[in-house]
Amino acid sequence: MRESGWSVNLKPNTNDTTAPFSFSNAPKYRLVVRITNKQIICQIIYARIQGDFVLAAASSKELPRYGINHGLTNWTAAYATGLLVARRALTKLNLADKYEGVCEPTGEITMTEALEGDEAPRPFKAFLDVGLKKTSTGSRVFGALKGASDGGIFIPHSEKRFPGYDTEGKKLDSEVLKKYIFGGHVSEYMESLEEEDDERFKKQFSSYLEDGVGSEDIEEIYKKAYAAIREDPVFKPTDKTKDWPTECRPHKTRRLTHAQRKEAIEAKISKFHAGRSAAQEDDEDEDDE
């Protein structure tokens, strides 16, 4: 009988059932950007079975500490908040000195690249999470992305959603983007509004005028703020003017014991029966009359 040319390998194949250790529990980080009416919040989050864990967080309400006291919800504030959370996360991971990002923004699109050398740490990677926010061109969520990218975090993105991108020419105007980074669009609007309607200008920018901030001062304010963020991005809690737990304690509803609750129920029942008896007596008196 002629033997078949086929052979059967009975050795178990374990190559497909095992995975490298680096992929077994590696978290995927997200740059979560949320915008409210009063602030911009940026968080570096990773997911676990137990839920989401926050690696670092920053809010535009922290920007007054760095000299930005006005416009805490505009595009430039989103950039500053993204820069702050990036530097804070890299400082926490001891990567701030190795990945400094773009210290002097020019409006060009630059990605954080890995350092040379086999033992050099790879750049910290995160993906943008915009939630339910519309990803329209020029949106503030991309301002936070640009700030985090210039802060040294590797975030995959393109230039198509930044201010200054020409959809017809398929090209980004870096000068327009640089203007947004340093608040140039705000200063231009201040100048145009002052010429067109001085009364509305004084009403809309009253807080700027009270602090003596003019359109020519805005760029310098943001330059100093970005340098201050890079110098000290660590979170510092604000000083509390009141001891709020002590202040709220008198207004807190005390929890009743079982005996107290039972006594209160009996009092309500007795009050109900007393009222019912009084009503019956009134009805009897009316019938007698």
Tab-separated table of N, CA and C in Angstrom, residues 86-230:
chain	number	residue	atom	x	y	z
A	86	ALA	N	-0.298	68.342	30.429
A	86	ALA	CA	0.800	67.565	29.827
A	86	ALA	C	2.060	67.654	30.687
A	87	ARG	N	2.430	68.859	31.082
A	87	ARG	CA	3.628	69.011	31.903
A	87	ARG	C	3.450	68.373	33.278
A	88	ARG	N	2.216	68.414	33.787
A	88	ARG	CA	1.945	67.813	35.093
A	88	ARG	C	2.062	66.295	35.024
A	89	ALA	N	1.541	65.695	33.956
A	89	ALA	CA	1.611	64.240	33.804
A	89	ALA	C	3.045	63.784	33.592
A	90	LEU	N	3.795	64.496	32.754
A	90	LEU	CA	5.181	64.099	32.488
A	90	LEU	C	6.055	64.296	33.726
A	91	THR	N	5.775	65.313	34.515
A	91	THR	CA	6.511	65.503	35.776
A	91	THR	C	6.243	64.348	36.729
A	92	LYS	N	5.009	63.894	36.766
A	92	LYS	CA	4.649	62.778	37.635
A	92	LYS	C	5.326	61.487	37.191
A	93	LEU	N	5.547	61.336	35.882
A	93	LEU	CA	6.171	60.126	35.340
A	93	LEU	C	7.684	60.264	35.180
A	94	ASN	N	8.247	61.382	35.654
A	94	ASN	CA	9.695	61.647	35.547
A	94	ASN	C	10.161	61.685	34.091
A	95	LEU	N	9.329	62.239	33.215
A	95	LEU	CA	9.680	62.373	31.801
A	95	LEU	C	9.754	63.834	31.359
A	96	ALA	N	9.567	64.759	32.294
A	96	ALA	CA	9.501	66.167	31.922
A	96	ALA	C	10.810	66.677	31.352
A	97	ASP	N	11.935	66.211	31.894
A	97	ASP	CA	13.241	66.670	31.400
A	97	ASP	C	13.606	66.023	30.074
A	98	LYS	N	13.073	64.847	29.813
A	98	LYS	CA	13.424	64.133	28.578
A	98	LYS	C	12.554	64.571	27.403
A	99	TYR	N	11.297	64.895	27.673
A	99	TYR	CA	10.379	65.327	26.613
A	99	TYR	C	9.810	66.694	26.987
A	100	GLU	N	10.481	67.727	26.499
A	100	GLU	CA	10.074	69.090	26.815
A	100	GLU	C	9.021	69.625	25.859
A	101	GLY	N	8.872	69.005	24.705
A	101	GLY	CA	7.888	69.467	23.738
A	101	GLY	C	8.366	70.688	22.987
A	102	VAL	N	7.441	71.582	22.672
A	102	VAL	CA	7.745	72.810	21.928
A	102	VAL	C	7.740	73.970	22.913
A	103	CYS	N	8.925	74.459	23.250
A	103	CYS	CA	9.020	75.531	24.250
A	103	CYS	C	8.589	76.880	23.684
A	104	GLU	N	8.830	77.101	22.400
A	104	GLU	CA	8.440	78.350	21.747
A	104	GLU	C	7.526	78.016	20.575
A	105	PRO	N	6.223	78.054	20.772
A	105	PRO	CA	5.283	77.661	19.713
A	105	PRO	C	5.386	78.584	18.496
A	106	THR	N	5.398	77.959	17.330
A	106	THR	CA	5.455	78.705	16.067
A	106	THR	C	4.220	78.481	15.210
A	107	GLY	N	3.310	77.624	15.661
A	107	GLY	CA	2.146	77.316	14.846
A	107	GLY	C	2.337	76.130	13.935
A	108	GLU	N	3.524	75.582	13.885
A	108	GLU	CA	3.788	74.409	13.053
A	108	GLU	C	3.302	73.150	13.772
A	109	ILE	N	2.913	72.153	12.996
A	109	ILE	CA	2.473	70.880	13.551
A	109	ILE	C	3.693	69.995	13.772
A	110	THR	N	3.993	69.708	15.016
A	110	THR	CA	5.134	68.865	15.368
A	110	THR	C	4.662	67.751	16.292
A	111	MET	N	5.087	66.542	16.003
A	111	MET	CA	4.768	65.386	16.832
A	111	MET	C	5.950	65.072	17.748
A	112	THR	N	5.651	64.609	18.936
A	112	THR	CA	6.694	64.199	19.868
A	112	THR	C	7.319	62.902	19.377
A	113	GLU	N	8.615	62.933	19.150
A	113	GLU	CA	9.329	61.775	18.619
A	113	GLU	C	10.116	61.093	19.726
A	114	ALA	N	10.328	59.788	19.539
A	114	ALA	CA	11.064	58.993	20.528
A	114	ALA	C	12.538	59.381	20.529
A	115	LEU	N	13.156	59.285	21.694
A	115	LEU	CA	14.574	59.580	21.822
A	115	LEU	C	15.402	58.460	21.217
A	116	GLU	N	16.598	58.804	20.819
A	116	GLU	CA	17.505	57.802	20.255
A	116	GLU	C	18.116	56.976	21.373
A	117	GLY	N	18.338	55.703	21.054
A	117	GLY	CA	18.923	54.800	22.047
A	117	GLY	C	17.933	53.743	22.485
A	118	ASP	N	18.435	52.548	22.682
A	118	ASP	CA	17.562	51.436	23.056
A	118	ASP	C	17.037	51.566	24.478
A	119	GLU	N	17.810	52.177	25.353
A	119	GLU	CA	17.398	52.295	26.755
A	119	GLU	C	16.610	53.578	27.041
A	120	ALA	N	16.459	54.433	26.034
A	120	ALA	CA	15.732	55.683	26.251
A	120	ALA	C	14.238	55.395	26.375
A	121	PRO	N	13.545	56.070	27.280
A	121	PRO	CA	12.101	55.834	27.436
A	121	PRO	C	11.321	56.347	26.229
A	122	ARG	N	10.270	55.644	25.908
A	122	ARG	CA	9.418	56.073	24.806
A	122	ARG	C	8.549	57.262	25.236
A	123	PRO	N	8.083	58.058	24.298
A	123	PRO	CA	7.221	59.187	24.671
A	123	PRO	C	5.884	58.716	25.217
A	124	PHE	N	5.323	59.488	26.101
A	124	PHE	CA	4.018	59.167	26.671
A	124	PHE	C	2.957	59.395	25.601
A	125	LYS	N	2.129	58.372	25.377
A	125	LYS	CA	1.151	58.408	24.291
A	125	LYS	C	-0.257	58.450	24.841
A	126	ALA	N	-1.100	59.293	24.246
A	126	ALA	CA	-2.502	59.403	24.648
A	126	ALA	C	-3.339	59.702	23.407
A	127	PHE	N	-4.623	59.415	23.514
A	127	PHE	CA	-5.566	59.661	22.418
A	127	PHE	C	-6.594	60.687	22.877
A	128	LEU	N	-6.995	61.555	21.967
A	128	LEU	CA	-7.950	62.609	22.301
A	128	LEU	C	-9.343	62.030	22.493
A	129	ASP	N	-9.995	62.445	23.575
A	129	ASP	CA	-11.367	62.050	23.893
A	129	ASP	C	-12.188	63.330	24.006
A	130	VAL	N	-13.076	63.562	23.031
A	130	VAL	CA	-13.853	64.800	22.995
A	130	VAL	C	-15.259	64.609	23.537
A	131	GLY	N	-15.653	63.373	23.836
A	131	GLY	CA	-16.996	63.137	24.338
A	131	GLY	C	-18.050	63.429	23.287
A	132	LEU	N	-19.048	64.219	23.636
A	132	LEU	CA	-20.140	64.574	22.726
A	132	LEU	C	-19.902	65.901	22.013
A	133	LYS	N	-18.731	66.489	22.205
A	133	LYS	CA	-18.418	67.768	21.579
A	133	LYS	C	-18.234	67.601	20.076
A	134	LYS	N	-18.801	68.533	19.286
A	134	LYS	CA	-18.636	68.493	17.839
A	134	LYS	C	-17.206	68.842	17.466
A	135	THR	N	-16.629	68.043	16.581
A	135	THR	CA	-15.225	68.242	16.186
A	135	THR	C	-15.152	69.134	14.955
A	136	SER	N	-15.669	70.325	15.072
A	136	SER	CA	-15.628	71.273	13.962
A	136	SER	C	-14.265	71.951	13.928
A	137	THR	N	-13.896	72.457	12.766
A	137	THR	CA	-12.603	73.113	12.610
A	137	THR	C	-12.516	74.342	13.507
A	138	GLY	N	-11.439	74.444	14.261
A	138	GLY	CA	-11.244	75.567	15.163
A	138	GLY	C	-11.840	75.373	16.537
A	139	SER	N	-12.368	74.185	16.840
A	139	SER	CA	-12.979	73.949	18.142
A	139	SER	C	-11.934	74.044	19.249
A	140	ARG	N	-12.394	74.398	20.437
A	140	ARG	CA	-11.483	74.580	21.566
A	140	ARG	C	-10.869	73.264	22.040
A	141	VAL	N	-11.521	72.137	21.753
A	141	VAL	CA	-10.931	70.856	22.157
A	141	VAL	C	-9.601	70.622	21.453
A	142	PHE	N	-9.470	71.173	20.238
A	142	PHE	CA	-8.204	71.034	19.515
A	142	PHE	C	-7.168	72.023	20.029
A	143	GLY	N	-7.616	73.080	20.685
A	143	GLY	CA	-6.668	73.943	21.380
A	143	GLY	C	-6.011	73.209	22.534
A	144	ALA	N	-6.819	72.446	23.291
A	144	ALA	CA	-6.263	71.636	24.379
A	144	ALA	C	-5.340	70.556	23.824
A	145	LEU	N	-5.720	69.972	22.699
A	145	LEU	CA	-4.863	68.959	22.069
A	145	LEU	C	-3.519	69.555	21.680
A	146	LYS	N	-3.558	70.731	21.066
A	146	LYS	CA	-2.310	71.379	20.639
A	146	LYS	C	-1.439	71.710	21.835
A	147	GLY	N	-2.058	72.171	22.923
A	147	GLY	CA	-1.282	72.482	24.115
A	147	GLY	C	-0.632	71.249	24.717
A	148	ALA	N	-1.380	70.135	24.767
A	148	ALA	CA	-0.821	68.898	25.310
A	148	ALA	C	0.266	68.349	24.403
A	149	SER	N	0.089	68.483	23.095
A	149	SER	CA	1.108	68.010	22.151
A	149	SER	C	2.385	68.832	22.276
A	150	ASP	N	2.241	70.160	22.362
A	150	ASP	CA	3.423	71.009	22.550
A	150	ASP	C	4.026	70.819	23.941
A	151	GLY	N	3.239	70.268	24.867
A	151	GLY	CA	3.753	70.005	26.199
A	151	GLY	C	4.602	68.762	26.307
A	152	GLY	N	4.661	67.948	25.249
A	152	GLY	CA	5.543	66.781	25.238
A	152	GLY	C	4.849	65.444	25.182
A	153	ILE	N	3.519	65.419	25.074
A	153	ILE	CA	2.783	64.158	24.969
A	153	ILE	C	2.585	63.814	23.491
A	154	PHE	N	2.753	62.565	23.164
A	154	PHE	CA	2.542	62.119	21.786
A	154	PHE	C	1.064	61.807	21.592
A	155	ILE	N	0.381	62.660	20.827
A	155	ILE	CA	-1.038	62.488	20.535
A	155	ILE	C	-1.192	62.424	19.019
A	156	PRO	N	-1.568	61.289	18.459
A	156	PRO	CA	-1.743	61.217	16.998
A	156	PRO	C	-2.846	62.178	16.535
A	157	HIS	N	-2.528	63.054	15.604
A	157	HIS	CA	-3.505	63.998	15.065
A	157	HIS	C	-2.980	64.565	13.753
A	158	SER	N	-3.867	65.252	13.050
A	158	SER	CA	-3.495	65.919	11.808
A	158	SER	C	-3.743	67.412	11.967
A	159	GLU	N	-3.489	68.155	10.927
A	159	GLU	CA	-3.614	69.607	10.967
A	159	GLU	C	-4.979	70.105	10.495
A	160	LYS	N	-5.894	69.212	10.170
A	160	LYS	CA	-7.113	69.605	9.476
A	160	LYS	C	-8.128	70.328	10.347
A	161	ARG	N	-8.036	70.218	11.667
A	161	ARG	CA	-9.042	70.824	12.543
A	161	ARG	C	-8.528	72.037	13.318
A	162	PHE	N	-7.354	72.511	12.986
A	162	PHE	CA	-6.818	73.671	13.677
A	162	PHE	C	-7.239	74.955	12.974
A	163	PRO	N	-7.334	76.064	13.716
A	163	PRO	CA	-7.624	77.349	13.058
A	163	PRO	C	-6.535	77.686	12.046
A	164	GLY	N	-6.952	78.163	10.886
A	164	GLY	CA	-6.006	78.503	9.837
A	164	GLY	C	-5.868	77.452	8.757
A	165	TYR	N	-6.570	76.318	8.904
A	165	TYR	CA	-6.474	75.280	7.875
A	165	TYR	C	-7.397	75.631	6.713
A	166	ASP	N	-6.855	75.597	5.514
A	166	ASP	CA	-7.600	75.901	4.295
A	166	ASP	C	-8.072	74.592	3.677
A	167	THR	N	-9.392	74.400	3.652
A	167	THR	CA	-9.938	73.141	3.124
A	167	THR	C	-9.747	73.026	1.613
A	168	GLU	N	-9.698	74.152	0.925
A	168	GLU	CA	-9.513	74.100	-0.531
A	168	GLU	C	-8.055	73.866	-0.894
A	169	GLY	N	-7.165	74.598	-0.234
A	169	GLY	CA	-5.743	74.426	-0.535
A	169	GLY	C	-5.090	73.277	0.192
A	170	LYS	N	-5.825	72.649	1.157
A	170	LYS	CA	-5.291	71.513	1.926
A	170	LYS	C	-3.984	71.884	2.627
A	171	LYS	N	-3.983	73.080	3.231
A	171	LYS	CA	-2.754	73.551	3.858
A	171	LYS	C	-3.100	74.367	5.095
A	172	LEU	N	-2.238	74.276	6.096
A	172	LEU	CA	-2.428	75.003	7.342
A	172	LEU	C	-1.592	76.274	7.335
A	173	ASP	N	-2.233	77.389	7.690
A	173	ASP	CA	-1.528	78.655	7.845
A	173	ASP	C	-1.001	78.723	9.275
A	174	SER	N	0.277	78.509	9.439
A	174	SER	CA	0.869	78.447	10.777
A	174	SER	C	0.792	79.786	11.495
A	175	GLU	N	0.769	80.888	10.758
A	175	GLU	CA	0.686	82.201	11.388
A	175	GLU	C	-0.662	82.399	12.081
A	176	VAL	N	-1.723	81.889	11.467
A	176	VAL	CA	-3.051	81.999	12.081
A	176	VAL	C	-3.105	81.167	13.359
A	177	LEU	N	-2.552	79.957	13.307
A	177	LEU	CA	-2.547	79.106	14.485
A	177	LEU	C	-1.699	79.719	15.597
A	178	LYS	N	-0.581	80.303	15.253
A	178	LYS	CA	0.261	80.963	16.252
A	178	LYS	C	-0.478	82.135	16.892
A	179	LYS	N	-1.269	82.850	16.086
A	179	LYS	CA	-2.042	83.968	16.611
A	179	LYS	C	-3.043	83.487	17.661
A	180	TYR	N	-3.671	82.341	17.420
A	180	TYR	CA	-4.620	81.794	18.385
A	180	TYR	C	-3.916	81.321	19.646
A	181	ILE	N	-2.711	80.780	19.509
A	181	ILE	CA	-1.975	80.277	20.669
A	181	ILE	C	-1.644	81.399	21.643
A	182	PHE	N	-1.326	82.586	21.118
A	182	PHE	CA	-0.942	83.710	21.973
A	182	PHE	C	-2.070	84.729	22.131
A	183	GLY	N	-3.301	84.332	21.846
A	183	GLY	CA	-4.445	85.207	22.082
A	183	GLY	C	-4.556	86.364	21.113
A	184	GLY	N	-3.984	86.240	19.940
A	184	GLY	CA	-4.060	87.328	18.964
A	184	GLY	C	-5.466	87.589	18.465
A	185	HIS	N	-6.278	86.527	18.403
A	185	HIS	CA	-7.656	86.719	17.939
A	185	HIS	C	-8.464	87.534	18.947
A	186	VAL	N	-8.128	87.411	20.228
A	186	VAL	CA	-8.822	88.191	21.257
A	186	VAL	C	-8.427	89.663	21.160
A	187	SER	N	-7.147	89.933	20.986
A	187	SER	CA	-6.686	91.325	20.890
A	187	SER	C	-7.235	91.988	19.633
A	188	GLU	N	-7.326	91.252	18.534
A	188	GLU	CA	-7.902	91.816	17.314
A	188	GLU	C	-9.373	92.154	17.506
A	189	TYR	N	-10.097	91.278	18.197
A	189	TYR	CA	-11.515	91.549	18.445
A	189	TYR	C	-11.686	92.749	19.373
A	190	MET	N	-10.814	92.892	20.351
A	190	MET	CA	-10.873	94.043	21.246
A	190	MET	C	-10.675	95.346	20.468
A	191	GLU	N	-9.708	95.355	19.570
A	191	GLU	CA	-9.441	96.568	18.790
A	191	GLU	C	-10.595	96.911	17.863
A	192	SER	N	-11.132	95.901	17.180
A	192	SER	CA	-12.237	96.164	16.254
A	192	SER	C	-13.506	96.600	16.997
A	193	LEU	N	-13.779	95.978	18.148
A	193	LEU	CA	-14.967	96.341	18.908
A	193	LEU	C	-14.849	97.744	19.499
A	194	GLU	N	-13.649	98.114	19.894
A	194	GLU	CA	-13.446	99.455	20.445
A	194	GLU	C	-13.695	100.526	19.392
A	195	GLU	N	-13.330	100.236	18.142
A	195	GLU	CA	-13.564	101.193	17.061
A	195	GLU	C	-15.038	101.255	16.663
A	196	GLU	N	-15.705	100.106	16.651
A	196	GLU	CA	-17.088	100.059	16.187
A	196	GLU	C	-18.086	100.504	17.247
A	197	ASP	N	-17.937	100.007	18.476
A	197	ASP	CA	-18.913	100.289	19.531
A	197	ASP	C	-18.167	100.390	20.859
A	198	ASP	N	-17.812	101.607	21.227
A	198	ASP	CA	-17.001	101.808	22.430
A	198	ASP	C	-17.775	101.441	23.700
A	199	GLU	N	-19.068	101.688	23.718
A	199	GLU	CA	-19.872	101.370	24.901
A	199	GLU	C	-19.946	99.864	25.129
A	200	ARG	N	-20.174	99.124	24.065
A	200	ARG	CA	-20.208	97.656	24.177
A	200	ARG	C	-18.836	97.108	24.539
A	201	PHE	N	-17.785	97.731	24.019
A	201	PHE	CA	-16.424	97.303	24.339
A	201	PHE	C	-16.146	97.442	25.836
A	202	LYS	N	-16.540	98.567	26.415
A	202	LYS	CA	-16.301	98.787	27.841
A	202	LYS	C	-17.124	97.830	28.700
A	203	LYS	N	-18.290	97.436	28.211
A	203	LYS	CA	-19.128	96.515	28.965
A	203	LYS	C	-18.610	95.078	28.860
A	204	GLN	N	-18.218	94.663	27.660
A	204	GLN	CA	-17.790	93.274	27.444
A	204	GLN	C	-16.408	93.001	28.033
A	205	PHE	N	-15.522	93.982	27.977
A	205	PHE	CA	-14.153	93.797	28.473
A	205	PHE	C	-13.915	94.645	29.720
A	206	SER	N	-14.950	94.756	30.561
A	206	SER	CA	-14.825	95.578	31.764
A	206	SER	C	-13.784	95.024	32.727
A	207	SER	N	-13.737	93.683	32.865
A	207	SER	CA	-12.760	93.087	33.779
A	207	SER	C	-11.331	93.300	33.288
A	208	TYR	N	-11.131	93.297	31.951
A	208	TYR	CA	-9.802	93.589	31.396
A	208	TYR	C	-9.399	95.021	31.730
A	209	LEU	N	-10.345	95.948	31.538
A	209	LEU	CA	-10.039	97.364	31.745
A	209	LEU	C	-9.795	97.667	33.219
A	210	GLU	N	-10.505	96.986	34.110
A	210	GLU	CA	-10.291	97.203	35.547
A	210	GLU	C	-8.877	96.822	35.972
A	211	ASP	N	-8.336	95.762	35.330
A	211	ASP	CA	-6.970	95.329	35.652
A	211	ASP	C	-5.922	96.022	34.791
A	212	GLY	N	-6.353	96.933	33.934
A	212	GLY	CA	-5.408	97.654	33.092
A	212	GLY	C	-4.813	96.823	31.978
A	213	VAL	N	-5.559	95.841	31.486
A	213	VAL	CA	-5.084	94.966	30.413
A	213	VAL	C	-5.650	95.462	29.094
A	214	GLY	N	-4.771	95.804	28.166
A	214	GLY	CA	-5.179	96.243	26.841
A	214	GLY	C	-4.901	95.187	25.799
A	215	SER	N	-5.293	95.473	24.578
A	215	SER	CA	-5.091	94.499	23.490
A	215	SER	C	-3.620	94.250	23.217
A	216	GLU	N	-2.771	95.244	23.496
A	216	GLU	CA	-1.336	95.082	23.238
A	216	GLU	C	-0.630	94.277	24.326
A	217	ASP	N	-1.315	93.990	25.458
A	217	ASP	CA	-0.684	93.275	26.577
A	217	ASP	C	-0.960	91.776	26.567
A	218	ILE	N	-1.903	91.332	25.753
A	218	ILE	CA	-2.371	89.946	25.850
A	218	ILE	C	-1.283	88.950	25.456
A	219	GLU	N	-0.579	89.196	24.384
A	219	GLU	CA	0.442	88.244	23.929
A	219	GLU	C	1.524	88.052	24.982
A	220	GLU	N	1.954	89.124	25.610
A	220	GLU	CA	2.998	89.033	26.633
A	220	GLU	C	2.507	88.270	27.854
A	221	ILE	N	1.224	88.431	28.186
A	221	ILE	CA	0.646	87.711	29.330
A	221	ILE	C	0.723	86.208	29.101
A	222	TYR	N	0.356	85.762	27.904
A	222	TYR	CA	0.362	84.326	27.620
A	222	TYR	C	1.777	83.777	27.507
A	223	LYS	N	2.707	84.561	26.994
A	223	LYS	CA	4.096	84.101	26.928
A	223	LYS	C	4.643	83.837	28.327
A	224	LYS	N	4.378	84.768	29.244
A	224	LYS	CA	4.848	84.587	30.620
A	224	LYS	C	4.136	83.417	31.293
A	225	ALA	N	2.854	83.226	30.981
A	225	ALA	CA	2.093	82.135	31.587
A	225	ALA	C	2.630	80.778	31.127
A	226	TYR	N	2.944	80.639	29.850
A	226	TYR	CA	3.463	79.366	29.352
A	226	TYR	C	4.811	79.044	29.990
A	227	ALA	N	5.646	80.055	30.157
A	227	ALA	CA	6.943	79.828	30.822
A	227	ALA	C	6.743	79.443	32.284
A	228	ALA	N	5.771	80.067	32.959
A	228	ALA	CA	5.512	79.737	34.359
A	228	ALA	C	4.947	78.332	34.500
A	229	ILE	N	4.123	77.904	33.559
A	229	ILE	CA	3.569	76.543	33.597
A	229	ILE	C	4.686	75.519	33.477
A	230	ARG	N	5.615	75.767	32.578
A	230	ARG	CA	6.731	74.827	32.407
A	230	ARG	C	7.646	74.821	33.631
